[in-house]
Amino acid sequence: MFVSIVVPLYNEEENIEPLYDSIKSAMDEEGKDYEILFIDDGSTDRTLAILKTLALKDRRVRPLSFRRNFGQTAAFVAGFNYSKGDVIVTMDGDLQNDPKDIPKLLSLIGKYDIVSGWRRNRKDPFINRRLPSIIANYLISRVTGVKLHDYGCSLKAYKTNVVKNINLYGEMHRFIPAVASWYGVSITEVETVHHERQRGISKYGISRTLRVILDLITVKFLQSFSTKPLQAFGPLGFLFGASGLGISAYLAVLKLSGQSIGGRPLLLLGVLLIIVGIQLIVMGLLGEMLVRVYHESQKKPIYVLRDLDLEKDS
Ligand code: UDP
Ligand code: MG
């Protein structure tokens, strides 16, 4: 099993070397074959310079560098794209995750496709970190149906083919287990150690919570309707359209019996409901076209096959 360790780094100059040493001793102790992909996410400090020196010293260190700060999710995706391992381990680059936990995650990866860390004893401030994360974790598990205690923990291990098939945007790295679960992967979690940040500063503020919630809405929508948009918009469209028609029919009867209906607010409502109803149905149909264009142009099937590792099983 060849392991790719993916670490995003944004202005972490003081952490890189201790982190490298720590990963090295954890992996060498287990006798694992591995590479470390350090992704410099447009750092403005000495992060890149240190990475280059490390890479010259140790061939297993593979640095990537973004031209500007694209964010942690983009850094993970770059790591996935360039990794050569059968298994990918992701972790933070600030030593809050402990590389000593990596073997524990790897030992479960044969049995599961994804092993997620759980920072049970999380060492972050309560008000602006742990509290929002308790709320976010609750919402994510309710909405996505994937039951984990700690979606935000970066320390996770994946079978490579699981993440290579997933497209991620925004702040979505914490939804990888949720997105992957639609493809029918198996997921488990293990308790991992968490340390206080010793060096450098955190890159996020409280505003991340809002972005996570917005991404959750996107994820939920895509999960429920990405292959059947008409079913998302259609029912509401029918409901609106039918009520509009009912109202209009009622007014038409009144008109025919000689009453004036020109000044009735109900007329406006009827017309509005018909228009909105038609719009919703048309939007669903447009969505259906988009889905087809996407799947057909990308030659993307609407199913995902399991890996049948015949040699291993026999
Ligand atoms: N990070 C990154 N790009 C960013 C922000 C953060 O690559 O735009 C990295 C950062 O260097 C660290 C990890 O993502 O390795 C987690 O960030 P941080 O420790 O600031 O988050 P926190 O632990 O405070 O939630
Ligand atoms: Mg951190």
Coordinates of C-alpha atoms and ligand atoms in Angstrom, one line a residue:
M1 CA 0.0 0.0 0.0
F2 CA 1.5 3.3 -1.1
V3 CA 0.3 6.2 0.9
S4 CA 0.0 9.9 -0.3
I5 CA -0.1 12.4 2.5
V6 CA -1.7 15.6 1.4
V7 CA -1.1 18.8 3.5
P8 CA -2.3 22.3 2.6
L9 CA -0.1 25.1 3.8
Y10 CA -0.9 28.8 4.0
N11 CA 1.8 30.8 5.7
E12 CA 2.9 27.9 7.9
E13 CA 6.7 28.6 7.8
E14 CA 7.3 27.7 11.4
N15 CA 5.3 24.4 11.2
I16 CA 6.6 22.7 8.1
E17 CA 9.8 21.3 9.4
P18 CA 8.4 19.9 12.7
L19 CA 5.5 18.5 10.8
Y20 CA 7.7 16.8 8.3
D21 CA 9.8 15.3 11.0
S22 CA 6.7 14.1 12.8
I23 CA 5.2 12.5 9.6
K24 CA 8.5 10.9 8.8
S25 CA 8.9 9.3 12.2
A26 CA 5.3 8.0 12.3
M27 CA 5.5 6.5 8.8
D28 CA 9.0 5.1 9.0
E29 CA 8.2 3.4 12.3
E30 CA 5.4 1.6 10.5
G31 CA 7.6 0.8 7.5
K32 CA 5.0 2.3 5.1
D33 CA 5.8 3.5 1.6
Y34 CA 4.7 7.0 1.2
E35 CA 5.0 10.5 -0.4
I36 CA 4.1 13.8 1.1
L37 CA 2.4 16.4 -1.1
F38 CA 2.8 19.8 0.5
I39 CA 0.5 22.3 -1.2
D40 CA 1.6 25.9 -0.7
D41 CA -1.7 27.8 -1.0
G42 CA -0.2 31.1 -2.2
S43 CA 1.8 31.8 1.0
T44 CA 3.6 35.1 1.4
D45 CA 6.1 33.9 4.0
R46 CA 9.0 31.4 3.6
T47 CA 6.7 28.4 3.2
L48 CA 7.6 27.7 -0.4
A49 CA 11.4 28.2 0.2
I50 CA 11.3 25.7 3.0
L51 CA 9.3 23.3 0.9
K52 CA 11.9 23.5 -1.9
T53 CA 14.8 22.8 0.5
L54 CA 12.9 19.8 2.0
A55 CA 12.1 18.4 -1.5
L56 CA 15.8 18.5 -2.5
K57 CA 16.7 16.7 0.7
D58 CA 14.0 14.0 0.6
R59 CA 12.5 12.7 -2.7
R60 CA 9.4 11.6 -1.0
V61 CA 8.5 15.3 -0.4
R62 CA 6.6 16.7 -3.4
P63 CA 5.8 20.4 -3.2
L64 CA 3.0 22.1 -5.2
S65 CA 2.6 25.8 -5.1
F66 CA -0.5 27.9 -6.0
R67 CA 0.0 31.2 -7.7
R68 CA -2.3 32.8 -5.2
N69 CA -4.4 31.8 -2.2
F70 CA -7.1 29.5 -3.6
G71 CA -8.2 28.0 -0.3
Q72 CA -7.9 24.8 1.6
T73 CA -10.4 22.8 -0.5
A74 CA -8.5 23.7 -3.7
A75 CA -5.3 22.6 -2.0
F76 CA -6.8 19.3 -1.1
V77 CA -8.0 18.8 -4.7
A78 CA -4.6 19.6 -6.1
G79 CA -3.1 17.1 -3.8
F80 CA -5.6 14.4 -4.9
N81 CA -4.9 15.1 -8.6
Y82 CA -1.1 14.8 -8.2
S83 CA -1.0 12.0 -5.7
K84 CA 0.3 8.6 -6.8
G85 CA -0.8 6.5 -3.8
D86 CA -3.4 3.8 -3.4
V87 CA -4.5 5.6 -0.3
I88 CA -4.6 9.3 0.4
V89 CA -4.3 10.8 3.9
T90 CA -5.2 14.5 4.4
M91 CA -4.3 16.6 7.4
D92 CA -3.7 20.2 8.5
G93 CA -0.3 21.7 8.2
D94 CA -0.3 23.4 11.6
L95 CA 0.4 20.3 13.8
Q96 CA -3.0 20.5 15.3
N97 CA -3.6 17.0 13.8
D98 CA -1.0 14.5 15.0
P99 CA 0.8 12.3 12.4
K100 CA 1.0 9.6 15.0
D101 CA -2.6 8.9 14.3
I102 CA -2.0 8.1 10.6
P103 CA -1.2 4.4 11.1
K104 CA -4.5 4.0 13.1
L105 CA -6.5 5.4 10.2
L106 CA -4.6 3.3 7.6
S107 CA -5.2 0.1 9.6
L108 CA -9.0 0.5 8.9
I109 CA -8.7 1.5 5.3
G110 CA -8.8 -2.1 3.9
K111 CA -12.2 -2.5 5.6
Y112 CA -13.6 0.9 4.8
D113 CA -13.2 3.4 1.9
I114 CA -13.1 6.4 4.1
V115 CA -11.7 6.7 7.7
S116 CA -12.5 10.1 9.3
G117 CA -10.8 11.5 12.3
W118 CA -12.8 12.7 15.3
R119 CA -11.3 15.4 17.4
R120 CA -13.1 14.3 20.5
N121 CA -10.9 16.4 22.8
R122 CA -10.7 19.4 20.5
K123 CA -8.2 22.1 21.5
D124 CA -9.8 25.2 20.0
P125 CA -11.6 28.2 21.5
F126 CA -15.2 27.5 22.4
I127 CA -17.1 30.5 21.2
N128 CA -15.8 31.0 17.7
R129 CA -14.7 27.5 16.9
R130 CA -16.2 24.6 18.9
L131 CA -19.7 26.0 19.3
P132 CA -20.2 26.8 15.5
S133 CA -18.8 23.5 14.8
I134 CA -21.2 21.6 17.1
I135 CA -24.1 23.4 15.3
A136 CA -22.5 22.7 11.8
N137 CA -21.9 19.0 12.6
Y138 CA -25.5 18.6 13.8
L139 CA -26.9 20.2 10.6
I140 CA -24.6 18.3 8.3
S141 CA -25.4 15.0 9.7
R142 CA -29.2 15.7 9.7
V143 CA -29.1 17.1 6.2
T144 CA -26.7 14.7 4.4
G145 CA -27.7 11.6 6.4
V146 CA -24.0 10.6 6.9
K147 CA -23.4 10.2 10.6
L148 CA -20.1 11.6 11.7
H149 CA -19.2 13.5 14.9
D150 CA -16.6 15.8 13.3
Y151 CA -16.8 16.7 9.6
G152 CA -14.3 19.5 10.0
C153 CA -11.4 17.3 11.0
S154 CA -8.9 17.4 8.2
L155 CA -7.2 14.2 9.3
K156 CA -8.9 11.6 7.1
A157 CA -7.8 8.6 5.0
Y158 CA -9.4 7.7 1.6
K159 CA -9.0 5.0 -0.9
T160 CA -7.7 7.0 -3.9
N161 CA -10.5 6.1 -6.4
V162 CA -13.0 7.4 -3.9
V163 CA -11.7 11.0 -4.0
K164 CA -10.5 11.0 -7.6
N165 CA -14.2 10.8 -8.8
I166 CA -15.4 13.7 -6.7
N167 CA -15.7 17.3 -7.8
L168 CA -15.3 19.9 -5.0
Y169 CA -15.9 23.6 -4.9
G170 CA -16.0 26.3 -2.3
E171 CA -15.4 25.1 1.3
M172 CA -16.5 21.6 0.5
H173 CA -13.7 19.4 1.7
R174 CA -15.6 18.7 4.8
F175 CA -18.4 17.2 2.7
I176 CA -16.3 14.6 0.9
P177 CA -17.7 11.8 3.0
A178 CA -21.2 13.0 2.3
V179 CA -20.7 13.4 -1.4
A180 CA -18.8 10.1 -1.6
S181 CA -21.6 8.3 0.3
W182 CA -24.0 8.9 -2.7
Y183 CA -21.6 6.6 -4.6
G184 CA -22.1 3.9 -2.0
V185 CA -18.8 4.0 -0.1
S186 CA -18.2 2.7 3.4
I187 CA -17.2 5.2 6.1
T188 CA -16.1 5.0 9.6
E189 CA -14.5 7.3 12.2
V190 CA -11.8 7.0 14.8
E191 CA -10.9 9.2 17.7
T192 CA -7.8 11.3 17.0
V193 CA -5.6 13.5 19.1
H194 CA -5.9 17.3 18.7
H195 CA -3.4 19.9 19.8
E196 CA -3.6 23.6 20.3
R197 CA -1.9 25.6 17.6
Q198 CA 1.6 26.3 18.9
R199 CA 3.0 28.4 16.0
G200 CA 1.5 30.7 13.4
I201 CA -2.1 31.9 13.4
S202 CA -5.4 30.4 12.4
K203 CA -6.5 31.4 8.9
Y204 CA -10.2 31.4 9.5
G205 CA -12.7 33.6 11.4
I206 CA -16.3 33.1 12.4
S207 CA -17.5 33.8 8.8
R208 CA -16.5 30.4 7.8
T209 CA -19.6 29.0 9.5
L210 CA -21.9 30.9 7.1
R211 CA -20.0 29.6 4.1
V212 CA -20.2 26.1 5.4
I213 CA -23.9 26.4 5.8
L214 CA -24.3 27.8 2.3
D215 CA -22.2 24.9 0.9
L216 CA -24.4 22.5 2.8
I217 CA -27.5 23.8 1.0
T218 CA -25.7 23.3 -2.4
V219 CA -24.6 19.8 -1.4
K220 CA -28.1 18.9 -0.3
F221 CA -29.7 20.2 -3.4
L222 CA -27.2 18.4 -5.7
Q223 CA -27.6 15.2 -3.7
S224 CA -31.3 15.2 -4.0
F225 CA -31.9 16.6 -7.4
S226 CA -28.8 16.7 -9.5
T227 CA -30.0 13.9 -11.8
K228 CA -33.7 14.9 -11.6
P229 CA -34.2 18.6 -11.5
L230 CA -37.7 18.5 -12.9
Q231 CA -38.7 16.5 -9.9
A232 CA -37.3 19.3 -7.7
F233 CA -39.2 22.1 -9.4
G234 CA -42.1 20.3 -11.0
P235 CA -44.3 19.6 -8.0
L236 CA -44.3 23.2 -6.8
G237 CA -44.8 24.4 -10.3
F238 CA -47.9 22.2 -10.7
L239 CA -49.2 23.3 -7.3
F240 CA -48.9 27.0 -8.2
G241 CA -50.1 26.5 -11.7
A242 CA -53.1 24.5 -10.7
S243 CA -54.2 26.9 -8.0
G244 CA -53.8 29.8 -10.4
L245 CA -55.9 28.1 -13.0
G246 CA -58.5 27.3 -10.3
I247 CA -58.7 30.9 -9.2
S248 CA -58.9 32.1 -12.8
A249 CA -61.7 29.6 -13.6
Y250 CA -63.7 30.8 -10.6
L251 CA -63.3 34.4 -11.7
A252 CA -64.2 33.5 -15.3
V253 CA -67.5 32.0 -14.0
L254 CA -68.2 35.2 -12.1
K255 CA -67.5 37.3 -15.2
L256 CA -69.7 35.2 -17.4
S257 CA -72.5 35.6 -14.9
G258 CA -72.2 39.3 -15.3
Q259 CA -70.1 40.4 -12.4
S260 CA -67.2 42.8 -12.8
I261 CA -63.8 41.2 -11.8
G262 CA -61.4 43.9 -12.9
G263 CA -60.8 45.3 -9.4
R264 CA -60.3 42.0 -7.6
P265 CA -56.9 41.3 -6.0
L266 CA -57.7 37.6 -6.6
L267 CA -57.3 38.2 -10.3
L268 CA -53.7 39.3 -9.8
L269 CA -53.0 36.3 -7.6
G270 CA -54.4 33.9 -10.1
V271 CA -52.3 35.3 -12.9
L272 CA -49.2 35.4 -10.8
L273 CA -49.6 31.8 -9.7
I274 CA -50.0 30.6 -13.3
I275 CA -46.9 32.5 -14.4
V276 CA -44.8 31.3 -11.5
G277 CA -46.0 27.8 -12.0
I278 CA -45.0 27.8 -15.6
Q279 CA -41.7 29.3 -14.8
L280 CA -40.9 26.6 -12.2
I281 CA -41.7 23.8 -14.6
V282 CA -39.7 25.4 -17.4
M283 CA -36.8 25.8 -14.9
G284 CA -37.0 22.1 -14.1
L285 CA -37.0 21.2 -17.8
L286 CA -34.0 23.5 -18.4
G287 CA -32.3 21.7 -15.5
E288 CA -33.1 18.3 -17.2
M289 CA -31.3 19.6 -20.3
L290 CA -28.3 20.7 -18.3
V291 CA -28.0 17.3 -16.7
R292 CA -28.1 15.6 -20.0
V293 CA -25.6 17.9 -21.6
Y294 CA -23.3 17.4 -18.7
H295 CA -23.5 13.6 -18.6
E296 CA -23.4 13.2 -22.3
S297 CA -20.6 15.6 -23.0
Q298 CA -18.5 14.3 -20.1
K299 CA -19.3 10.7 -21.0
K300 CA -20.2 10.4 -17.4
P301 CA -22.3 7.4 -16.6
I302 CA -25.2 7.7 -14.1
Y303 CA -23.8 4.8 -12.0
V304 CA -20.5 4.1 -10.3
L305 CA -18.8 0.7 -10.4
R306 CA -17.3 -1.1 -7.5
D307 CA -13.6 -2.1 -7.6
L308 CA -13.4 -5.8 -8.0
D309 CA -10.0 -6.7 -6.8
L310 CA -10.1 -10.3 -7.9
E311 CA -6.5 -11.2 -7.0
K312 CA -6.8 -9.8 -3.5
D313 CA -10.0 -11.7 -2.8
S314 CA -9.0 -15.0 -4.1
Ligands
UDP1 N1 -5.1 26.6 4.8 C1 -4.8 26.7 3.5 N2 -5.4 27.7 2.8 C2 -6.2 28.7 3.4 C3 -6.5 28.5 4.8 C4 -5.9 27.5 5.5 O1 -4.1 25.9 2.9 O2 -6.7 29.5 2.7 C5 -4.4 25.6 5.6 C6 -3.6 26.0 6.8 O3 -2.3 26.4 6.5 C7 -3.7 24.8 7.7 C8 -5.1 24.2 7.4 O4 -5.4 24.7 6.1 O5 -2.7 23.8 7.3 C9 -6.1 24.5 8.5 O6 -6.1 25.9 8.6 P1 -6.2 26.6 10.1 O7 -5.3 25.9 11.0 O8 -6.0 28.0 9.9 O9 -7.7 26.3 10.5 P2 -8.3 26.0 11.9 O10 -7.5 24.9 12.5 O11 -8.1 27.3 12.7 O12 -9.7 25.7 11.7
MG2 MG -5.5 24.7 12.7

